[in-house]
Amino acid sequence: RVTYEVDQGGDKFWVYGVDAQGKLTSWLEVGGAAVRDENPVGPYGLYSANTTVKFAPNSYVMGEIAHSDAEFIGGGTAGRVELRRQDQKTDARIYWGRAENTFSNAASILAPGRTESGAKISYKLTPTTRLVGQALVTESIANNGELKGGRLDVEHTFTNQVRVEVGGRYSTETRNPANFTTIGVTPNEVRTARVKVTTPVPKVKGANVYAEYENDVVEPDKRLAAIGGEYQIRPKTRLYARHEFMNALGSPFELNTVQQQNTTLVGLDTAYMKDGTLFNEYRM
């Protein structure tokens, strides 16, 4: 993250904070942070605490709570809890989070006035076959709009490295929209079947292309179609591209018969350090 600050003029003021993290035992870590901005135009404070508990090999649960105090909207609280497990066969993430309407933090992964929960779990049935499941519930606190959905896929990789994914998706959204992208198209129900095929490019090492298609099995005008590919230029650098047509302005869980968009992107990314990626992307 890069932050720029400029002199706004006026009286000088302090911005200060503290951040501490400690590993109390081999299975318990706790931490907290506090930041205070004494800007006379708009004083602001953010205070948080977190903990991580390793309850089994390759498994841990993390919890975090934060409270903001802003001049014009008052105080607001947000919190989340997440369960992670990763081993040779299973990769699982289950999470829940809620942020009040008056919570203010530009760097938060939760938008104000929302409750978000979900899960994504993949399990290797065999060395070449994987089962992938996804579920989500997203809710707008302001109007009680709710979107619930799930997706299940089976992925199989053949000996020639061609990978085929086959599955389906189901979601429902209340009459009150859960997201601003679905205003005017609710209530809505999505029931799709999908397929995706990824294949290496012959005689081009590190390159592959894919095509995917998804269509509602009841309302055929709800669909998603995409083509794309990527090329590993260097061990840590890849070039990628994707063109997509979708009957939604948000996610595929919001497919409907009213909206449509075409999206094209071309990008280049480099993993310059562990958990650090630099990318440049063109989108249209």
Short mmCIF file of C-alpha atoms in Angstrom, two decimals:
data_model
loop_
_atom_site.label_atom_id
_atom_site.label_comp_id
_atom_site.label_asym_id
_atom_site.label_seq_id
_atom_site.Cartn_x
_atom_site.Cartn_y
_atom_site.Cartn_z
CA ARG A 1 0.00 0.00 0.00
CA VAL A 2 1.28 3.46 -0.91
CA THR A 3 -0.10 6.54 0.88
CA TYR A 4 0.46 10.15 -0.14
CA GLU A 5 0.02 13.06 2.27
CA VAL A 6 0.08 16.77 1.39
CA ASP A 7 0.20 19.92 3.54
CA GLN A 8 -3.34 21.31 3.82
CA GLY A 9 -2.28 24.55 5.51
CA GLY A 10 -3.73 25.76 8.81
CA ASP A 11 -2.63 24.83 12.28
CA LYS A 12 -0.18 22.01 12.88
CA PHE A 13 -1.53 18.84 14.49
CA TRP A 14 -0.31 15.43 15.60
CA VAL A 15 -0.91 12.02 14.03
CA TYR A 16 0.29 9.15 16.21
CA GLY A 17 -0.26 5.49 16.89
CA VAL A 18 0.96 2.23 18.33
CA ASP A 19 0.94 -1.33 17.01
CA ALA A 20 1.92 -4.44 18.99
CA GLN A 21 1.85 -8.16 18.26
CA GLY A 22 2.98 -10.96 20.52
CA LYS A 23 3.17 -14.75 20.38
CA LEU A 24 2.22 -15.86 23.90
CA THR A 25 2.47 -19.61 23.29
CA SER A 26 3.11 -21.96 20.38
CA TRP A 27 -0.61 -21.86 19.60
CA LEU A 28 -1.74 -18.37 20.65
CA GLU A 29 -0.91 -14.95 19.22
CA VAL A 30 -2.53 -11.64 20.21
CA GLY A 31 -2.16 -8.08 19.04
CA GLY A 32 -3.64 -4.62 18.96
CA ALA A 33 -3.30 -1.22 17.35
CA ALA A 34 -4.43 2.34 17.97
CA VAL A 35 -4.17 5.34 15.67
CA ARG A 36 -5.21 8.91 16.37
CA ASP A 37 -5.39 11.85 13.96
CA GLU A 38 -5.84 15.20 15.73
CA ASN A 39 -6.70 17.13 12.56
CA PRO A 40 -8.91 20.02 13.77
CA VAL A 41 -10.90 19.84 10.52
CA GLY A 42 -11.87 16.22 11.21
CA PRO A 43 -10.41 14.32 14.20
CA TYR A 44 -10.27 10.56 13.69
CA GLY A 45 -9.36 7.48 15.71
CA LEU A 46 -9.11 3.77 14.94
CA TYR A 47 -8.57 1.08 17.60
CA SER A 48 -8.35 -2.67 17.06
CA ALA A 49 -7.47 -6.00 18.66
CA ASN A 50 -6.82 -9.40 17.12
CA THR A 51 -5.98 -12.95 18.05
CA THR A 52 -4.89 -16.10 16.21
CA VAL A 53 -5.34 -19.56 17.70
CA LYS A 54 -3.71 -22.64 16.18
CA PHE A 55 -6.01 -25.44 17.33
CA ALA A 56 -4.65 -28.28 15.17
CA PRO A 57 -1.82 -28.96 12.71
CA ASN A 58 -2.28 -26.77 9.59
CA SER A 59 -5.43 -25.24 11.12
CA TYR A 60 -6.06 -21.94 12.84
CA VAL A 61 -8.82 -19.47 13.65
CA MET A 62 -8.34 -15.72 13.60
CA GLY A 63 -10.54 -13.03 15.13
CA GLU A 64 -10.37 -9.26 14.85
CA ILE A 65 -12.45 -6.37 16.17
CA ALA A 66 -12.07 -2.67 15.43
CA HIS A 67 -13.74 0.58 16.44
CA SER A 68 -13.52 3.88 14.58
CA ASP A 69 -14.34 7.35 15.81
CA ALA A 70 -14.90 9.97 13.09
CA GLU A 71 -15.96 13.59 13.53
CA PHE A 72 -19.05 13.70 11.32
CA ILE A 73 -20.44 10.16 11.51
CA GLY A 74 -19.56 9.20 15.09
CA GLY A 75 -18.35 5.83 16.29
CA GLY A 76 -18.68 2.51 14.52
CA THR A 77 -17.56 -1.06 15.12
CA ALA A 78 -16.57 -3.92 12.83
CA GLY A 79 -15.42 -7.46 13.45
CA ARG A 80 -14.57 -10.66 11.66
CA VAL A 81 -13.60 -14.24 12.34
CA GLU A 82 -11.91 -16.64 9.93
CA LEU A 83 -11.07 -20.34 9.97
CA ARG A 84 -8.27 -21.63 7.73
CA ARG A 85 -6.95 -25.12 7.05
CA GLN A 86 -4.39 -26.16 4.45
CA ASP A 87 -2.76 -29.55 4.00
CA GLN A 88 -1.91 -31.91 1.15
CA LYS A 89 -5.57 -32.68 0.39
CA THR A 90 -7.62 -29.82 1.84
CA ASP A 91 -7.58 -26.08 1.38
CA ALA A 92 -10.40 -24.44 3.33
CA ARG A 93 -11.39 -20.91 4.30
CA ILE A 94 -14.56 -20.10 6.26
CA TYR A 95 -15.25 -16.52 7.33
CA TRP A 96 -17.80 -14.11 8.81
CA GLY A 97 -17.62 -10.34 9.16
CA ARG A 98 -19.85 -7.40 9.98
CA ALA A 99 -19.31 -3.62 9.80
CA GLU A 100 -21.75 -1.05 11.15
CA ASN A 101 -22.95 1.81 8.94
CA THR A 102 -20.83 4.28 10.91
CA PHE A 103 -17.60 2.26 10.77
CA SER A 104 -14.93 4.25 8.92
CA ASN A 105 -11.68 2.68 7.69
CA ALA A 106 -10.57 3.13 4.09
CA ALA A 107 -8.25 0.09 4.31
CA SER A 108 -10.91 -2.30 5.65
CA ILE A 109 -11.81 -5.43 3.68
CA LEU A 110 -15.41 -4.90 4.87
CA ALA A 111 -17.51 -2.03 3.49
CA PRO A 112 -19.59 -0.08 6.03
CA GLY A 113 -23.11 -1.33 6.59
CA ARG A 114 -22.53 -4.90 5.47
CA THR A 115 -22.46 -8.44 6.79
CA GLU A 116 -20.37 -10.89 4.76
CA SER A 117 -19.91 -14.62 5.33
CA GLY A 118 -18.85 -17.52 3.21
CA ALA A 119 -16.64 -20.51 2.61
CA LYS A 120 -14.40 -21.91 -0.08
CA ILE A 121 -13.21 -25.47 0.30
CA SER A 122 -11.27 -27.65 -2.11
CA TYR A 123 -10.50 -31.32 -1.55
CA LYS A 124 -8.30 -33.66 -3.59
CA LEU A 125 -10.26 -36.82 -4.33
CA THR A 126 -7.29 -38.24 -6.26
CA PRO A 127 -3.95 -36.77 -7.40
CA THR A 128 -5.69 -35.56 -10.58
CA THR A 129 -9.24 -34.84 -9.42
CA ARG A 130 -10.38 -32.08 -7.08
CA LEU A 131 -13.77 -31.12 -5.62
CA VAL A 132 -14.28 -27.38 -5.09
CA GLY A 133 -17.18 -25.84 -3.19
CA GLN A 134 -18.05 -22.20 -2.52
CA ALA A 135 -20.82 -20.57 -0.49
CA LEU A 136 -21.59 -16.97 0.38
CA VAL A 137 -24.11 -14.79 2.17
CA THR A 138 -23.89 -11.02 1.67
CA GLU A 139 -26.28 -8.62 3.35
CA SER A 140 -26.96 -4.89 3.36
CA ILE A 141 -27.68 -3.80 6.93
CA ALA A 142 -29.45 -0.62 5.78
CA ASN A 143 -32.31 -2.31 3.88
CA ASN A 144 -32.00 -5.99 4.91
CA GLY A 145 -31.27 -6.98 1.33
CA GLU A 146 -29.62 -10.43 1.19
CA LEU A 147 -27.91 -12.54 -1.44
CA LYS A 148 -27.24 -16.22 -0.72
CA GLY A 149 -25.48 -18.58 -3.09
CA GLY A 150 -23.37 -21.65 -3.59
CA ARG A 151 -21.23 -23.25 -6.28
CA LEU A 152 -19.84 -26.78 -6.68
CA ASP A 153 -17.28 -27.94 -9.26
CA VAL A 154 -15.32 -31.07 -10.09
CA GLU A 155 -11.89 -30.47 -11.65
CA HIS A 156 -9.93 -33.18 -13.43
CA THR A 157 -6.48 -32.87 -15.00
CA PHE A 158 -5.64 -35.31 -17.76
CA THR A 159 -2.18 -36.72 -18.52
CA ASN A 160 -1.68 -34.15 -21.30
CA GLN A 161 -2.26 -31.40 -18.65
CA VAL A 162 -5.66 -30.43 -20.05
CA ARG A 163 -7.88 -29.46 -17.11
CA VAL A 164 -11.68 -29.68 -17.27
CA GLU A 165 -13.99 -28.14 -14.69
CA VAL A 166 -17.70 -29.03 -14.59
CA GLY A 167 -20.18 -27.73 -12.06
CA GLY A 168 -23.11 -25.54 -11.19
CA ARG A 169 -24.19 -22.46 -9.27
CA TYR A 170 -27.31 -21.50 -7.32
CA SER A 171 -28.22 -18.19 -5.69
CA THR A 172 -31.21 -16.16 -4.55
CA GLU A 173 -31.54 -12.45 -3.79
CA THR A 174 -34.33 -10.74 -1.90
CA ARG A 175 -36.55 -8.00 -3.34
CA ASN A 176 -34.46 -5.47 -1.44
CA PRO A 177 -31.10 -5.57 -3.28
CA ALA A 178 -28.06 -6.80 -1.38
CA ASN A 179 -25.66 -4.73 -3.53
CA PHE A 180 -25.95 -1.50 -5.50
CA THR A 181 -25.12 -3.48 -8.66
CA THR A 182 -28.47 -5.31 -8.50
CA ILE A 183 -30.79 -2.33 -8.06
CA GLY A 184 -33.72 -2.86 -10.42
CA VAL A 185 -33.21 -6.59 -11.05
CA THR A 186 -34.39 -8.12 -7.77
CA PRO A 187 -35.81 -10.44 -6.60
CA ASN A 188 -33.64 -12.83 -8.57
CA GLU A 189 -32.79 -16.54 -8.69
CA VAL A 190 -29.81 -18.10 -10.49
CA ARG A 191 -29.52 -21.81 -11.41
CA THR A 192 -26.63 -22.46 -13.77
CA ALA A 193 -24.47 -25.21 -15.20
CA ARG A 194 -20.88 -24.35 -16.12
CA VAL A 195 -17.83 -25.82 -17.85
CA LYS A 196 -14.26 -24.58 -18.19
CA VAL A 197 -11.45 -26.13 -20.23
CA THR A 198 -7.80 -25.11 -19.78
CA THR A 199 -5.09 -26.44 -22.10
CA PRO A 200 -1.36 -25.84 -22.54
CA VAL A 201 -0.28 -24.12 -25.75
CA PRO A 202 1.63 -26.64 -27.90
CA LYS A 203 5.37 -25.96 -28.16
CA VAL A 204 5.15 -22.83 -25.95
CA LYS A 205 6.45 -23.68 -22.50
CA GLY A 206 4.65 -21.91 -19.67
CA ALA A 207 1.65 -20.84 -21.74
CA ASN A 208 -1.96 -21.99 -21.48
CA VAL A 209 -5.35 -20.83 -22.72
CA TYR A 210 -8.87 -21.46 -21.47
CA ALA A 211 -12.52 -21.06 -22.35
CA GLU A 212 -15.49 -21.13 -20.00
CA TYR A 213 -19.24 -21.00 -20.37
CA GLU A 214 -22.04 -20.78 -17.83
CA ASN A 215 -25.79 -20.65 -18.49
CA ASP A 216 -28.94 -20.63 -16.39
CA VAL A 217 -30.83 -23.88 -16.86
CA VAL A 218 -34.25 -22.20 -16.46
CA GLU A 219 -33.76 -18.72 -17.96
CA PRO A 220 -31.38 -19.06 -20.94
CA ASP A 221 -30.77 -15.29 -21.17
CA LYS A 222 -28.63 -15.45 -18.02
CA ARG A 223 -25.14 -16.43 -19.10
CA LEU A 224 -21.40 -15.91 -18.79
CA ALA A 225 -18.83 -16.64 -21.48
CA ALA A 226 -15.09 -15.99 -21.36
CA ILE A 227 -11.79 -16.78 -23.05
CA GLY A 228 -8.32 -16.06 -21.78
CA GLY A 229 -4.83 -17.27 -21.14
CA GLU A 230 -1.52 -16.64 -19.44
CA TYR A 231 2.15 -16.97 -20.26
CA GLN A 232 4.90 -17.44 -17.69
CA ILE A 233 7.57 -15.11 -19.08
CA ARG A 234 9.98 -15.68 -16.19
CA PRO A 235 9.77 -17.85 -13.04
CA LYS A 236 8.02 -15.04 -11.11
CA THR A 237 6.49 -12.99 -13.92
CA ARG A 238 3.43 -13.79 -16.00
CA LEU A 239 1.44 -12.13 -18.77
CA TYR A 240 -2.32 -12.74 -18.73
CA ALA A 241 -5.43 -11.70 -20.68
CA ARG A 242 -9.19 -12.28 -20.45
CA HIS A 243 -12.28 -11.25 -22.38
CA GLU A 244 -15.64 -11.85 -20.72
CA PHE A 245 -19.31 -11.36 -21.49
CA MET A 246 -21.65 -11.54 -18.48
CA ASN A 247 -25.32 -10.81 -17.84
CA ALA A 248 -24.57 -8.97 -14.59
CA LEU A 249 -22.77 -5.86 -13.36
CA GLY A 250 -21.44 -7.58 -10.25
CA SER A 251 -20.52 -11.22 -9.66
CA PRO A 252 -21.79 -14.35 -11.46
CA PHE A 253 -24.03 -14.96 -8.43
CA GLU A 254 -26.04 -11.96 -9.73
CA LEU A 255 -26.74 -13.18 -13.30
CA ASN A 256 -29.99 -11.64 -14.56
CA THR A 257 -31.96 -10.91 -17.75
CA VAL A 258 -31.63 -7.10 -17.63
CA GLN A 259 -27.94 -6.26 -17.34
CA GLN A 260 -24.97 -7.11 -19.54
CA GLN A 261 -21.32 -6.10 -19.82
CA ASN A 262 -18.24 -6.95 -21.85
CA THR A 263 -14.90 -6.76 -20.07
CA THR A 264 -11.41 -7.03 -21.53
CA LEU A 265 -8.22 -6.99 -19.50
CA VAL A 266 -4.54 -7.53 -20.20
CA GLY A 267 -2.02 -7.56 -17.38
CA LEU A 268 1.50 -8.33 -16.25
CA ASP A 269 2.35 -9.29 -12.68
CA THR A 270 5.53 -10.11 -10.81
CA ALA A 271 5.89 -11.81 -7.42
CA TYR A 272 8.83 -9.76 -6.13
CA MET A 273 8.75 -11.20 -2.58
CA LYS A 274 6.77 -13.61 -0.45
CA ASP A 275 3.13 -12.45 -0.39
CA GLY A 276 4.10 -9.38 -2.45
CA THR A 277 2.98 -8.81 -6.04
CA LEU A 278 3.43 -5.87 -8.40
CA PHE A 279 1.04 -5.71 -11.37
CA ASN A 280 0.10 -3.43 -14.23
CA GLU A 281 -3.26 -3.95 -15.93
CA TYR A 282 -5.23 -2.51 -18.82
CA ARG A 283 -9.01 -2.80 -18.55
CA MET A 284 -11.78 -1.85 -20.95
#
